[in-house]
JSON list of C-alpha atoms and ligand atoms in Angstrom, two decimals:
[
{"chain": "A", "resi": 1, "resn": "MET", "atom": "CA", "xyz": [-69.28, -4.23, 11.11]},
{"chain": "A", "resi": 2, "resn": "ILE", "atom": "CA", "xyz": [-69.33, -0.44, 11.32]},
{"chain": "A", "resi": 3, "resn": "MET", "atom": "CA", "xyz": [-67.76, 1.15, 8.24]},
{"chain": "A", "resi": 4, "resn": "LYS", "atom": "CA", "xyz": [-65.70, 4.27, 8.92]},
{"chain": "A", "resi": 5, "resn": "ILE", "atom": "CA", "xyz": [-66.73, 7.00, 6.51]},
{"chain": "A", "resi": 6, "resn": "PRO", "atom": "CA", "xyz": [-63.73, 9.04, 5.33]},
{"chain": "A", "resi": 7, "resn": "VAL", "atom": "CA", "xyz": [-63.88, 12.84, 5.29]},
{"chain": "A", "resi": 8, "resn": "ILE", "atom": "CA", "xyz": [-61.48, 15.31, 3.68]},
{"chain": "A", "resi": 9, "resn": "THR", "atom": "CA", "xyz": [-61.78, 18.92, 4.83]},
{"chain": "A", "resi": 10, "resn": "VAL", "atom": "CA", "xyz": [-60.82, 22.07, 2.95]},
{"chain": "A", "resi": 11, "resn": "ASP", "atom": "CA", "xyz": [-60.95, 25.30, 4.99]},
{"chain": "A", "resi": 12, "resn": "GLY", "atom": "CA", "xyz": [-59.96, 28.86, 4.25]},
{"chain": "A", "resi": 13, "resn": "PRO", "atom": "CA", "xyz": [-61.28, 32.37, 3.58]},
{"chain": "A", "resi": 14, "resn": "SER", "atom": "CA", "xyz": [-63.32, 33.38, 0.52]},
{"chain": "A", "resi": 15, "resn": "GLY", "atom": "CA", "xyz": [-61.55, 33.54, -2.83]},
{"chain": "A", "resi": 16, "resn": "VAL", "atom": "CA", "xyz": [-58.82, 30.98, -2.12]},
{"chain": "A", "resi": 17, "resn": "GLY", "atom": "CA", "xyz": [-60.21, 28.45, -4.59]},
{"chain": "A", "resi": 18, "resn": "LYS", "atom": "CA", "xyz": [-61.88, 26.03, -2.16]},
{"chain": "A", "resi": 19, "resn": "GLY", "atom": "CA", "xyz": [-65.00, 25.60, -4.26]},
{"chain": "A", "resi": 20, "resn": "VAL", "atom": "CA", "xyz": [-63.37, 24.64, -7.53]},
{"chain": "A", "resi": 21, "resn": "LEU", "atom": "CA", "xyz": [-60.90, 22.42, -5.71]},
{"chain": "A", "resi": 22, "resn": "CYS", "atom": "CA", "xyz": [-63.56, 20.57, -3.70]},
{"chain": "A", "resi": 23, "resn": "ARG", "atom": "CA", "xyz": [-65.59, 19.93, -6.84]},
{"chain": "A", "resi": 24, "resn": "ALA", "atom": "CA", "xyz": [-62.49, 18.49, -8.54]},
{"chain": "A", "resi": 25, "resn": "ILE", "atom": "CA", "xyz": [-61.71, 16.19, -5.57]},
{"chain": "A", "resi": 26, "resn": "ALA", "atom": "CA", "xyz": [-65.32, 15.07, -5.20]},
{"chain": "A", "resi": 27, "resn": "LYS", "atom": "CA", "xyz": [-65.51, 14.29, -8.90]},
{"chain": "A", "resi": 28, "resn": "LYS", "atom": "CA", "xyz": [-62.21, 12.45, -8.95]},
{"chain": "A", "resi": 29, "resn": "LEU", "atom": "CA", "xyz": [-63.04, 10.29, -5.91]},
{"chain": "A", "resi": 30, "resn": "ASN", "atom": "CA", "xyz": [-66.76, 10.12, -6.63]},
{"chain": "A", "resi": 31, "resn": "TRP", "atom": "CA", "xyz": [-67.49, 11.26, -3.09]},
{"chain": "A", "resi": 32, "resn": "HIS", "atom": "CA", "xyz": [-70.25, 13.46, -1.66]},
{"chain": "A", "resi": 33, "resn": "ILE", "atom": "CA", "xyz": [-69.66, 17.17, -1.20]},
{"chain": "A", "resi": 34, "resn": "LEU", "atom": "CA", "xyz": [-70.68, 19.65, 1.49]},
{"chain": "A", "resi": 35, "resn": "ASP", "atom": "CA", "xyz": [-70.42, 23.37, 0.76]},
{"chain": "A", "resi": 36, "resn": "SER", "atom": "CA", "xyz": [-70.95, 24.63, 4.30]},
{"chain": "A", "resi": 37, "resn": "GLY", "atom": "CA", "xyz": [-70.84, 28.29, 3.23]},
{"chain": "A", "resi": 38, "resn": "ALA", "atom": "CA", "xyz": [-73.85, 27.57, 1.02]},
{"chain": "A", "resi": 39, "resn": "VAL", "atom": "CA", "xyz": [-75.63, 26.11, 4.06]},
{"chain": "A", "resi": 40, "resn": "TYR", "atom": "CA", "xyz": [-75.22, 29.42, 5.94]},
{"chain": "A", "resi": 41, "resn": "ARG", "atom": "CA", "xyz": [-76.18, 31.36, 2.82]},
{"chain": "A", "resi": 42, "resn": "ALA", "atom": "CA", "xyz": [-79.27, 29.21, 2.20]},
{"chain": "A", "resi": 43, "resn": "LEU", "atom": "CA", "xyz": [-80.39, 29.77, 5.77]},
{"chain": "A", "resi": 44, "resn": "VAL", "atom": "CA", "xyz": [-80.20, 33.54, 5.19]},
{"chain": "A", "resi": 45, "resn": "LEU", "atom": "CA", "xyz": [-82.24, 33.17, 2.00]},
{"chain": "A", "resi": 46, "resn": "SER", "atom": "CA", "xyz": [-84.84, 31.04, 3.74]},
{"chain": "A", "resi": 47, "resn": "ALA", "atom": "CA", "xyz": [-85.09, 33.50, 6.66]},
{"chain": "A", "resi": 48, "resn": "ILE", "atom": "CA", "xyz": [-85.58, 36.42, 4.25]},
{"chain": "A", "resi": 49, "resn": "ASN", "atom": "CA", "xyz": [-88.24, 34.46, 2.33]},
{"chain": "A", "resi": 50, "resn": "HIS", "atom": "CA", "xyz": [-90.03, 33.60, 5.59]},
{"chain": "A", "resi": 51, "resn": "ARG", "atom": "CA", "xyz": [-89.65, 37.15, 6.93]},
{"chain": "A", "resi": 52, "resn": "ILE", "atom": "CA", "xyz": [-87.65, 35.98, 9.93]},
{"chain": "A", "resi": 53, "resn": "SER", "atom": "CA", "xyz": [-85.35, 38.60, 11.43]},
{"chain": "A", "resi": 54, "resn": "LEU", "atom": "CA", "xyz": [-81.68, 37.71, 11.08]},
{"chain": "A", "resi": 55, "resn": "LYS", "atom": "CA", "xyz": [-81.25, 38.87, 14.66]},
{"chain": "A", "resi": 56, "resn": "HIS", "atom": "CA", "xyz": [-83.80, 36.40, 16.08]},
{"chain": "A", "resi": 57, "resn": "GLU", "atom": "CA", "xyz": [-81.48, 33.60, 17.12]},
{"chain": "A", "resi": 58, "resn": "GLN", "atom": "CA", "xyz": [-84.19, 31.23, 18.39]},
{"chain": "A", "resi": 59, "resn": "LYS", "atom": "CA", "xyz": [-86.30, 31.48, 15.22]},
{"chain": "A", "resi": 60, "resn": "LEU", "atom": "CA", "xyz": [-83.24, 31.15, 13.00]},
{"chain": "A", "resi": 61, "resn": "ALA", "atom": "CA", "xyz": [-82.14, 28.05, 14.89]},
{"chain": "A", "resi": 62, "resn": "ALA", "atom": "CA", "xyz": [-85.61, 26.51, 14.43]},
{"chain": "A", "resi": 63, "resn": "LEU", "atom": "CA", "xyz": [-85.46, 27.29, 10.72]},
{"chain": "A", "resi": 64, "resn": "ALA", "atom": "CA", "xyz": [-81.93, 25.86, 10.54]},
{"chain": "A", "resi": 65, "resn": "ALA", "atom": "CA", "xyz": [-83.22, 22.55, 11.87]},
{"chain": "A", "resi": 66, "resn": "ASN", "atom": "CA", "xyz": [-85.80, 22.24, 9.12]},
{"chain": "A", "resi": 67, "resn": "PHE", "atom": "CA", "xyz": [-84.78, 23.89, 5.87]},
{"chain": "A", "resi": 68, "resn": "ASP", "atom": "CA", "xyz": [-84.07, 21.51, 3.04]},
{"chain": "A", "resi": 69, "resn": "ILE", "atom": "CA", "xyz": [-80.65, 21.59, 1.36]},
{"chain": "A", "resi": 70, "resn": "ASP", "atom": "CA", "xyz": [-78.60, 19.14, -0.64]},
{"chain": "A", "resi": 71, "resn": "PHE", "atom": "CA", "xyz": [-75.71, 19.23, -3.13]},
{"chain": "A", "resi": 72, "resn": "MET", "atom": "CA", "xyz": [-75.11, 17.57, -6.45]},
{"chain": "A", "resi": 73, "resn": "ILE", "atom": "CA", "xyz": [-72.23, 17.86, -8.88]},
{"chain": "A", "resi": 74, "resn": "ASN", "atom": "CA", "xyz": [-73.39, 18.15, -12.45]},
{"chain": "A", "resi": 75, "resn": "ALA", "atom": "CA", "xyz": [-70.57, 18.28, -15.03]},
{"chain": "A", "resi": 76, "resn": "ASN", "atom": "CA", "xyz": [-68.20, 20.73, -13.27]},
{"chain": "A", "resi": 77, "resn": "LYS", "atom": "CA", "xyz": [-70.94, 22.70, -11.54]},
{"chain": "A", "resi": 78, "resn": "LEU", "atom": "CA", "xyz": [-72.14, 22.32, -7.99]},
{"chain": "A", "resi": 79, "resn": "ASN", "atom": "CA", "xyz": [-75.92, 22.39, -7.88]},
{"chain": "A", "resi": 80, "resn": "ILE", "atom": "CA", "xyz": [-77.29, 23.59, -4.56]},
{"chain": "A", "resi": 81, "resn": "LEU", "atom": "CA", "xyz": [-80.71, 22.04, -4.12]},
{"chain": "A", "resi": 82, "resn": "ILE", "atom": "CA", "xyz": [-82.86, 24.13, -1.78]},
{"chain": "A", "resi": 83, "resn": "LYS", "atom": "CA", "xyz": [-86.46, 22.98, -1.76]},
{"chain": "A", "resi": 84, "resn": "GLY", "atom": "CA", "xyz": [-89.31, 25.46, -1.67]},
{"chain": "A", "resi": 85, "resn": "GLU", "atom": "CA", "xyz": [-87.27, 28.68, -1.66]},
{"chain": "A", "resi": 86, "resn": "LYS", "atom": "CA", "xyz": [-87.53, 31.56, -4.12]},
{"chain": "A", "resi": 87, "resn": "ASN", "atom": "CA", "xyz": [-84.69, 33.81, -5.34]},
{"chain": "A", "resi": 88, "resn": "LYS", "atom": "CA", "xyz": [-82.19, 30.91, -5.19]},
{"chain": "A", "resi": 89, "resn": "GLN", "atom": "CA", "xyz": [-80.09, 32.62, -7.86]},
{"chain": "A", "resi": 90, "resn": "ASP", "atom": "CA", "xyz": [-79.16, 35.28, -5.26]},
{"chain": "A", "resi": 91, "resn": "ILE", "atom": "CA", "xyz": [-77.49, 32.84, -2.89]},
{"chain": "A", "resi": 92, "resn": "ARG", "atom": "CA", "xyz": [-73.95, 33.49, -4.15]},
{"chain": "A", "resi": 93, "resn": "ASN", "atom": "CA", "xyz": [-74.01, 37.27, -4.15]},
{"chain": "A", "resi": 94, "resn": "GLU", "atom": "CA", "xyz": [-71.74, 39.14, -1.74]},
{"chain": "A", "resi": 95, "resn": "ALA", "atom": "CA", "xyz": [-74.62, 40.74, 0.19]},
{"chain": "A", "resi": 96, "resn": "ILE", "atom": "CA", "xyz": [-75.93, 37.28, 1.14]},
{"chain": "A", "resi": 97, "resn": "GLY", "atom": "CA", "xyz": [-72.34, 36.25, 1.99]},
{"chain": "A", "resi": 98, "resn": "GLU", "atom": "CA", "xyz": [-72.11, 39.14, 4.41]},
{"chain": "A", "resi": 99, "resn": "LEU", "atom": "CA", "xyz": [-75.43, 38.26, 6.04]},
{"chain": "A", "resi": 100, "resn": "ALA", "atom": "CA", "xyz": [-74.31, 34.61, 6.25]},
{"chain": "A", "resi": 101, "resn": "SER", "atom": "CA", "xyz": [-71.22, 35.79, 8.12]},
{"chain": "A", "resi": 102, "resn": "ASP", "atom": "CA", "xyz": [-73.52, 37.82, 10.45]},
{"chain": "A", "resi": 103, "resn": "ILE", "atom": "CA", "xyz": [-75.69, 34.87, 11.44]},
{"chain": "A", "resi": 104, "resn": "ALA", "atom": "CA", "xyz": [-72.66, 32.57, 11.64]},
{"chain": "A", "resi": 105, "resn": "VAL", "atom": "CA", "xyz": [-71.72, 34.15, 14.98]},
{"chain": "A", "resi": 106, "resn": "LEU", "atom": "CA", "xyz": [-74.97, 32.98, 16.62]},
{"chain": "A", "resi": 107, "resn": "PRO", "atom": "CA", "xyz": [-74.24, 29.99, 18.91]},
{"chain": "A", "resi": 108, "resn": "LYS", "atom": "CA", "xyz": [-77.68, 28.32, 18.62]},
{"chain": "A", "resi": 109, "resn": "VAL", "atom": "CA", "xyz": [-77.59, 28.52, 14.82]},
{"chain": "A", "resi": 110, "resn": "ARG", "atom": "CA", "xyz": [-74.09, 27.01, 14.71]},
{"chain": "A", "resi": 111, "resn": "GLU", "atom": "CA", "xyz": [-75.11, 24.27, 17.11]},
{"chain": "A", "resi": 112, "resn": "VAL", "atom": "CA", "xyz": [-78.06, 23.17, 14.95]},
{"chain": "A", "resi": 113, "resn": "LEU", "atom": "CA", "xyz": [-76.03, 23.43, 11.74]},
{"chain": "A", "resi": 114, "resn": "LEU", "atom": "CA", "xyz": [-73.22, 21.40, 13.27]},
{"chain": "A", "resi": 115, "resn": "TYR", "atom": "CA", "xyz": [-75.43, 18.30, 13.35]},
{"chain": "A", "resi": 116, "resn": "ARG", "atom": "CA", "xyz": [-76.97, 19.05, 9.99]},
{"chain": "A", "resi": 117, "resn": "GLN", "atom": "CA", "xyz": [-73.52, 19.36, 8.40]},
{"chain": "A", "resi": 118, "resn": "ARG", "atom": "CA", "xyz": [-72.38, 16.10, 9.98]},
{"chain": "A", "resi": 119, "resn": "SER", "atom": "CA", "xyz": [-75.35, 14.34, 8.40]},
{"chain": "A", "resi": 120, "resn": "PHE", "atom": "CA", "xyz": [-73.76, 14.87, 4.97]},
{"chain": "A", "resi": 121, "resn": "LYS", "atom": "CA", "xyz": [-71.11, 12.32, 5.90]},
{"chain": "A", "resi": 122, "resn": "LYS", "atom": "CA", "xyz": [-72.07, 9.29, 3.83]},
{"chain": "A", "resi": 123, "resn": "LEU", "atom": "CA", "xyz": [-70.29, 6.44, 2.07]},
{"chain": "A", "resi": 124, "resn": "PRO", "atom": "CA", "xyz": [-68.09, 6.32, 0.07]},
{"chain": "A", "resi": 125, "resn": "GLY", "atom": "CA", "xyz": [-66.80, 9.59, 1.59]},
{"chain": "A", "resi": 126, "resn": "LEU", "atom": "CA", "xyz": [-67.27, 13.34, 1.97]},
{"chain": "A", "resi": 127, "resn": "ILE", "atom": "CA", "xyz": [-65.36, 16.44, 0.86]},
{"chain": "A", "resi": 128, "resn": "ALA", "atom": "CA", "xyz": [-66.26, 19.29, 3.22]},
{"chain": "A", "resi": 129, "resn": "ASP", "atom": "CA", "xyz": [-65.60, 22.91, 2.25]},
{"chain": "A", "resi": 130, "resn": "GLY", "atom": "CA", "xyz": [-65.79, 25.75, 4.78]},
{"chain": "A", "resi": 131, "resn": "ARG", "atom": "CA", "xyz": [-64.26, 27.64, 7.66]},
{"chain": "A", "resi": 132, "resn": "ASP", "atom": "CA", "xyz": [-64.42, 25.17, 10.57]},
{"chain": "A", "resi": 133, "resn": "MET", "atom": "CA", "xyz": [-64.63, 21.81, 8.82]},
{"chain": "A", "resi": 134, "resn": "GLY", "atom": "CA", "xyz": [-61.31, 20.49, 10.08]},
{"chain": "A", "resi": 135, "resn": "THR", "atom": "CA", "xyz": [-61.44, 22.14, 13.51]},
{"chain": "A", "resi": 136, "resn": "VAL", "atom": "CA", "xyz": [-65.03, 21.66, 14.70]},
{"chain": "A", "resi": 137, "resn": "VAL", "atom": "CA", "xyz": [-67.38, 19.86, 12.34]},
{"chain": "A", "resi": 138, "resn": "PHE", "atom": "CA", "xyz": [-65.13, 16.96, 11.28]},
{"chain": "A", "resi": 139, "resn": "PRO", "atom": "CA", "xyz": [-62.17, 16.97, 13.71]},
{"chain": "A", "resi": 140, "resn": "ASN", "atom": "CA", "xyz": [-61.50, 13.30, 12.84]},
{"chain": "A", "resi": 141, "resn": "ALA", "atom": "CA", "xyz": [-61.21, 13.91, 9.09]},
{"chain": "A", "resi": 142, "resn": "ILE", "atom": "CA", "xyz": [-58.54, 11.71, 7.51]},
{"chain": "A", "resi": 143, "resn": "ILE", "atom": "CA", "xyz": [-56.99, 14.59, 5.55]},
{"chain": "A", "resi": 144, "resn": "LYS", "atom": "CA", "xyz": [-57.28, 18.31, 6.25]},
{"chain": "A", "resi": 145, "resn": "PHE", "atom": "CA", "xyz": [-56.26, 21.23, 4.06]},
{"chain": "A", "resi": 146, "resn": "PHE", "atom": "CA", "xyz": [-56.12, 24.90, 4.90]},
{"chain": "A", "resi": 147, "resn": "LEU", "atom": "CA", "xyz": [-55.87, 27.19, 1.90]},
{"chain": "A", "resi": 148, "resn": "ASP", "atom": "CA", "xyz": [-54.84, 30.81, 1.90]},
{"chain": "A", "resi": 149, "resn": "ALA", "atom": "CA", "xyz": [-53.83, 33.42, -0.70]},
{"chain": "A", "resi": 150, "resn": "SER", "atom": "CA", "xyz": [-52.91, 37.09, -0.71]},
{"chain": "A", "resi": 151, "resn": "PHE", "atom": "CA", "xyz": [-55.77, 39.55, -0.30]},
{"chain": "A", "resi": 152, "resn": "GLU", "atom": "CA", "xyz": [-55.11, 40.98, -3.80]},
{"chain": "A", "resi": 153, "resn": "GLU", "atom": "CA", "xyz": [-55.37, 37.55, -5.39]},
{"chain": "A", "resi": 154, "resn": "ARG", "atom": "CA", "xyz": [-58.49, 36.59, -3.44]},
{"chain": "A", "resi": 155, "resn": "LYS", "atom": "CA", "xyz": [-60.14, 39.87, -4.41]},
{"chain": "A", "resi": 156, "resn": "LYS", "atom": "CA", "xyz": [-59.32, 39.27, -8.09]},
{"chain": "A", "resi": 157, "resn": "ARG", "atom": "CA", "xyz": [-60.71, 35.73, -8.00]},
{"chain": "A", "resi": 158, "resn": "ARG", "atom": "CA", "xyz": [-63.87, 36.78, -6.20]},
{"chain": "A", "resi": 159, "resn": "ILE", "atom": "CA", "xyz": [-64.56, 39.57, -8.73]},
{"chain": "A", "resi": 160, "resn": "LEU", "atom": "CA", "xyz": [-64.13, 37.13, -11.62]},
{"chain": "A", "resi": 161, "resn": "GLN", "atom": "CA", "xyz": [-66.31, 34.55, -9.90]},
{"chain": "A", "resi": 162, "resn": "LEU", "atom": "CA", "xyz": [-69.13, 37.03, -9.24]},
{"chain": "A", "resi": 163, "resn": "GLN", "atom": "CA", "xyz": [-68.94, 38.45, -12.76]},
{"chain": "A", "resi": 164, "resn": "LYS", "atom": "CA", "xyz": [-69.06, 34.96, -14.24]},
{"chain": "A", "resi": 165, "resn": "MET", "atom": "CA", "xyz": [-72.25, 34.33, -12.28]},
{"chain": "A", "resi": 166, "resn": "GLY", "atom": "CA", "xyz": [-73.74, 37.51, -13.75]},
{"chain": "A", "resi": 167, "resn": "PHE", "atom": "CA", "xyz": [-73.65, 39.71, -10.61]},
{"chain": "A", "resi": 168, "resn": "ASP", "atom": "CA", "xyz": [-72.91, 43.43, -10.81]},
{"chain": "A", "resi": 169, "resn": "VAL", "atom": "CA", "xyz": [-69.66, 44.12, -8.97]},
{"chain": "A", "resi": 170, "resn": "ASN", "atom": "CA", "xyz": [-68.99, 47.40, -7.22]},
{"chain": "A", "resi": 171, "resn": "LEU", "atom": "CA", "xyz": [-65.26, 47.14, -6.56]},
{"chain": "A", "resi": 172, "resn": "ASN", "atom": "CA", "xyz": [-65.00, 49.40, -3.50]},
{"chain": "A", "resi": 173, "resn": "LYS", "atom": "CA", "xyz": [-68.05, 47.88, -1.86]},
{"chain": "A", "resi": 174, "resn": "LEU", "atom": "CA", "xyz": [-66.74, 44.39, -2.56]},
{"chain": "A", "resi": 175, "resn": "ILE", "atom": "CA", "xyz": [-63.35, 45.11, -0.98]},
{"chain": "A", "resi": 176, "resn": "THR", "atom": "CA", "xyz": [-65.02, 46.52, 2.14]},
{"chain": "A", "resi": 177, "resn": "ARG", "atom": "CA", "xyz": [-67.32, 43.52, 2.34]},
{"chain": "A", "resi": 178, "resn": "ILE", "atom": "CA", "xyz": [-64.55, 40.93, 1.94]},
{"chain": "A", "resi": 179, "resn": "LYS", "atom": "CA", "xyz": [-62.44, 42.66, 4.62]},
{"chain": "A", "resi": 180, "resn": "LYS", "atom": "CA", "xyz": [-65.39, 42.88, 7.01]},
{"chain": "A", "resi": 181, "resn": "ARG", "atom": "CA", "xyz": [-66.26, 39.24, 6.42]},
{"chain": "A", "resi": 182, "resn": "ASP", "atom": "CA", "xyz": [-62.63, 38.08, 6.87]},
{"chain": "A", "resi": 183, "resn": "ASP", "atom": "CA", "xyz": [-62.38, 40.02, 10.09]},
{"chain": "A", "resi": 184, "resn": "ARG", "atom": "CA", "xyz": [-65.62, 38.66, 11.54]},
{"chain": "A", "resi": 185, "resn": "ASP", "atom": "CA", "xyz": [-65.02, 35.05, 10.41]},
{"chain": "A", "resi": 186, "resn": "CYS", "atom": "CA", "xyz": [-61.51, 35.06, 11.90]},
{"chain": "A", "resi": 187, "resn": "ASN", "atom": "CA", "xyz": [-62.31, 36.80, 15.16]},
{"chain": "A", "resi": 188, "resn": "ARG", "atom": "CA", "xyz": [-65.66, 35.40, 16.24]},
{"chain": "A", "resi": 189, "resn": "LEU", "atom": "CA", "xyz": [-65.77, 33.53, 19.55]},
{"chain": "A", "resi": 190, "resn": "ILE", "atom": "CA", "xyz": [-67.25, 30.27, 18.25]},
{"chain": "A", "resi": 191, "resn": "SER", "atom": "CA", "xyz": [-65.56, 28.28, 15.49]},
{"chain": "A", "resi": 192, "resn": "PRO", "atom": "CA", "xyz": [-63.37, 31.08, 14.13]},
{"chain": "A", "resi": 193, "resn": "LEU", "atom": "CA", "xyz": [-61.54, 30.58, 10.87]},
{"chain": "A", "resi": 194, "resn": "VAL", "atom": "CA", "xyz": [-58.23, 29.06, 12.00]},
{"chain": "A", "resi": 195, "resn": "PRO", "atom": "CA", "xyz": [-56.20, 26.21, 10.52]},
{"chain": "A", "resi": 196, "resn": "ALA", "atom": "CA", "xyz": [-56.58, 22.88, 12.27]},
{"chain": "A", "resi": 197, "resn": "VAL", "atom": "CA", "xyz": [-53.27, 21.93, 13.90]},
{"chain": "A", "resi": 198, "resn": "ASP", "atom": "CA", "xyz": [-53.09, 18.85, 11.70]},
{"chain": "A", "resi": 199, "resn": "ALA", "atom": "CA", "xyz": [-54.03, 20.63, 8.45]},
{"chain": "A", "resi": 200, "resn": "LEU", "atom": "CA", "xyz": [-51.70, 20.88, 5.49]},
{"chain": "A", "resi": 201, "resn": "ARG", "atom": "CA", "xyz": [-51.45, 24.62, 4.80]},
{"chain": "A", "resi": 202, "resn": "ILE", "atom": "CA", "xyz": [-51.17, 25.72, 1.20]},
{"chain": "A", "resi": 203, "resn": "ASP", "atom": "CA", "xyz": [-50.75, 29.23, -0.18]},
{"chain": "A", "resi": 204, "resn": "SER", "atom": "CA", "xyz": [-52.57, 29.26, -3.51]},
{"chain": "A", "resi": 205, "resn": "THR", "atom": "CA", "xyz": [-51.58, 32.82, -4.52]},
{"chain": "A", "resi": 206, "resn": "ASN", "atom": "CA", "xyz": [-49.31, 31.74, -7.34]},
{"chain": "A", "resi": 207, "resn": "LEU", "atom": "CA", "xyz": [-50.96, 28.45, -8.21]},
{"chain": "A", "resi": 208, "resn": "SER", "atom": "CA", "xyz": [-53.35, 27.88, -11.10]},
{"chain": "A", "resi": 209, "resn": "VAL", "atom": "CA", "xyz": [-56.44, 25.80, -10.45]},
{"chain": "A", "resi": 210, "resn": "TYR", "atom": "CA", "xyz": [-54.74, 22.97, -12.33]},
{"chain": "A", "resi": 211, "resn": "GLU", "atom": "CA", "xyz": [-51.57, 23.18, -10.21]},
{"chain": "A", "resi": 212, "resn": "LEU", "atom": "CA", "xyz": [-53.49, 23.43, -6.95]},
{"chain": "A", "resi": 213, "resn": "THR", "atom": "CA", "xyz": [-55.76, 20.50, -7.81]},
{"chain": "A", "resi": 214, "resn": "ASN", "atom": "CA", "xyz": [-52.81, 18.34, -8.86]},
{"chain": "A", "resi": 215, "resn": "ARG", "atom": "CA", "xyz": [-50.88, 19.12, -5.69]},
{"chain": "A", "resi": 216, "resn": "ILE", "atom": "CA", "xyz": [-53.86, 18.27, -3.52]},
{"chain": "A", "resi": 217, "resn": "LEU", "atom": "CA", "xyz": [-54.75, 15.09, -5.42]},
{"chain": "A", "resi": 218, "resn": "THR", "atom": "CA", "xyz": [-51.15, 13.91, -5.18]},
{"chain": "A", "resi": 219, "resn": "HIS", "atom": "CA", "xyz": [-51.24, 14.43, -1.42]},
{"chain": "A", "resi": 220, "resn": "ILE", "atom": "CA", "xyz": [-54.57, 12.61, -1.09]},
{"chain": "A", "resi": 221, "resn": "ALA", "atom": "CA", "xyz": [-53.29, 9.66, -3.15]},
{"chain": "A", "resi": 222, "resn": "GLN", "atom": "CA", "xyz": [-50.72, 8.92, -0.41]},
{"chain": "A", "resi": 223, "resn": "PHE", "atom": "CA", "xyz": [-53.49, 8.24, 2.08]},
{"chain": "A", "resi": 224, "resn": "LEU", "atom": "CA", "xyz": [-56.24, 6.48, 0.07]},
{"chain": "B", "resi": 301, "resn": "DC", "atom": "O1", "xyz": [-67.78, 30.16, 1.96]},
{"chain": "B", "resi": 301, "resn": "DC", "atom": "P1", "xyz": [-68.86, 31.23, 1.82]},
{"chain": "B", "resi": 301, "resn": "DC", "atom": "O2", "xyz": [-68.35, 32.52, 1.30]},
{"chain": "B", "resi": 301, "resn": "DC", "atom": "O3", "xyz": [-70.01, 30.74, 1.00]},
{"chain": "B", "resi": 301, "resn": "DC", "atom": "O4", "xyz": [-69.40, 31.47, 3.33]},
{"chain": "B", "resi": 301, "resn": "DC", "atom": "C1", "xyz": [-70.33, 32.47, 3.66]},
{"chain": "B", "resi": 301, "resn": "DC", "atom": "C2", "xyz": [-70.24, 32.78, 5.14]},
{"chain": "B", "resi": 301, "resn": "DC", "atom": "O5", "xyz": [-70.77, 31.69, 5.90]},
{"chain": "B", "resi": 301, "resn": "DC", "atom": "C3", "xyz": [-68.84, 33.02, 5.70]},
{"chain": "B", "resi": 301, "resn": "DC", "atom": "O6", "xyz": [-68.40, 34.35, 5.54]},
{"chain": "B", "resi": 301, "resn": "DC", "atom": "C4", "xyz": [-69.00, 32.65, 7.15]},
{"chain": "B", "resi": 301, "resn": "DC", "atom": "C5", "xyz": [-70.07, 31.56, 7.15]},
{"chain": "B", "resi": 301, "resn": "DC", "atom": "N1", "xyz": [-69.48, 30.23, 7.26]},
{"chain": "B", "resi": 301, "resn": "DC", "atom": "C6", "xyz": [-69.14, 29.78, 8.51]},
{"chain": "B", "resi": 301, "resn": "DC", "atom": "O7", "xyz": [-69.27, 30.52, 9.49]},
{"chain": "B", "resi": 301, "resn": "DC", "atom": "N2", "xyz": [-68.66, 28.53, 8.68]},
{"chain": "B", "resi": 301, "resn": "DC", "atom": "C7", "xyz": [-68.49, 27.72, 7.63]},
{"chain": "B", "resi": 301, "resn": "DC", "atom": "N3", "xyz": [-68.03, 26.50, 7.83]},
{"chain": "B", "resi": 301, "resn": "DC", "atom": "C8", "xyz": [-68.80, 28.17, 6.33]},
{"chain": "B", "resi": 301, "resn": "DC", "atom": "C9", "xyz": [-69.28, 29.45, 6.17]}
]
């Protein structure tokens, strides 16, 4: 008998609280987790370490097929396991985020990563966090969420997040970068950031992490 592996997707722009929410769901259900943004970021890191130009689509696609990445939740932290790469601590900074958004428009890279991302689907289930999880990577997900929040709120959360991780934050530069990234992620030709038609849309602007997590877990409980 073939067991159907359930997937829950959480899509939305940066700073809406996807990461913390996905960790909470994965922990609660004891499911696997895929941080697809970290996959794009790790590919950038690997390309820089291997001195591969971020404009060389063919070489990036070949690297995308082979670089080693996995995720593990430890206490409330998501550990990104990238084998054999240096400067892993840089993966979350905004400059790498911007470069990840640059390479994310390359069709061959997306095609290879599509299959790699699908391979994270394992029993008992998967929580997938990203931009195109519910639309392209896991269109048959059993539950789909699309989170949004006001730009002001997302900016505030992102600053706090980066500061917590020990990065220096230049406010003006950060605002420009977030806007540029939003614009590119939403307007690219392949897999743009759009809500899946069957996604539950939630505005998290005025919700605490606790409120957001509770609302989402209550919704999930109706289906599982
Ligand atoms: O979620 P994040 O900030 O770590 O994502 C970094 C970039 O990676 C994002 O700006 C665009 C790209 N990305 C993507 O194109 N598709 C995804 N599913 C996830 C991220």
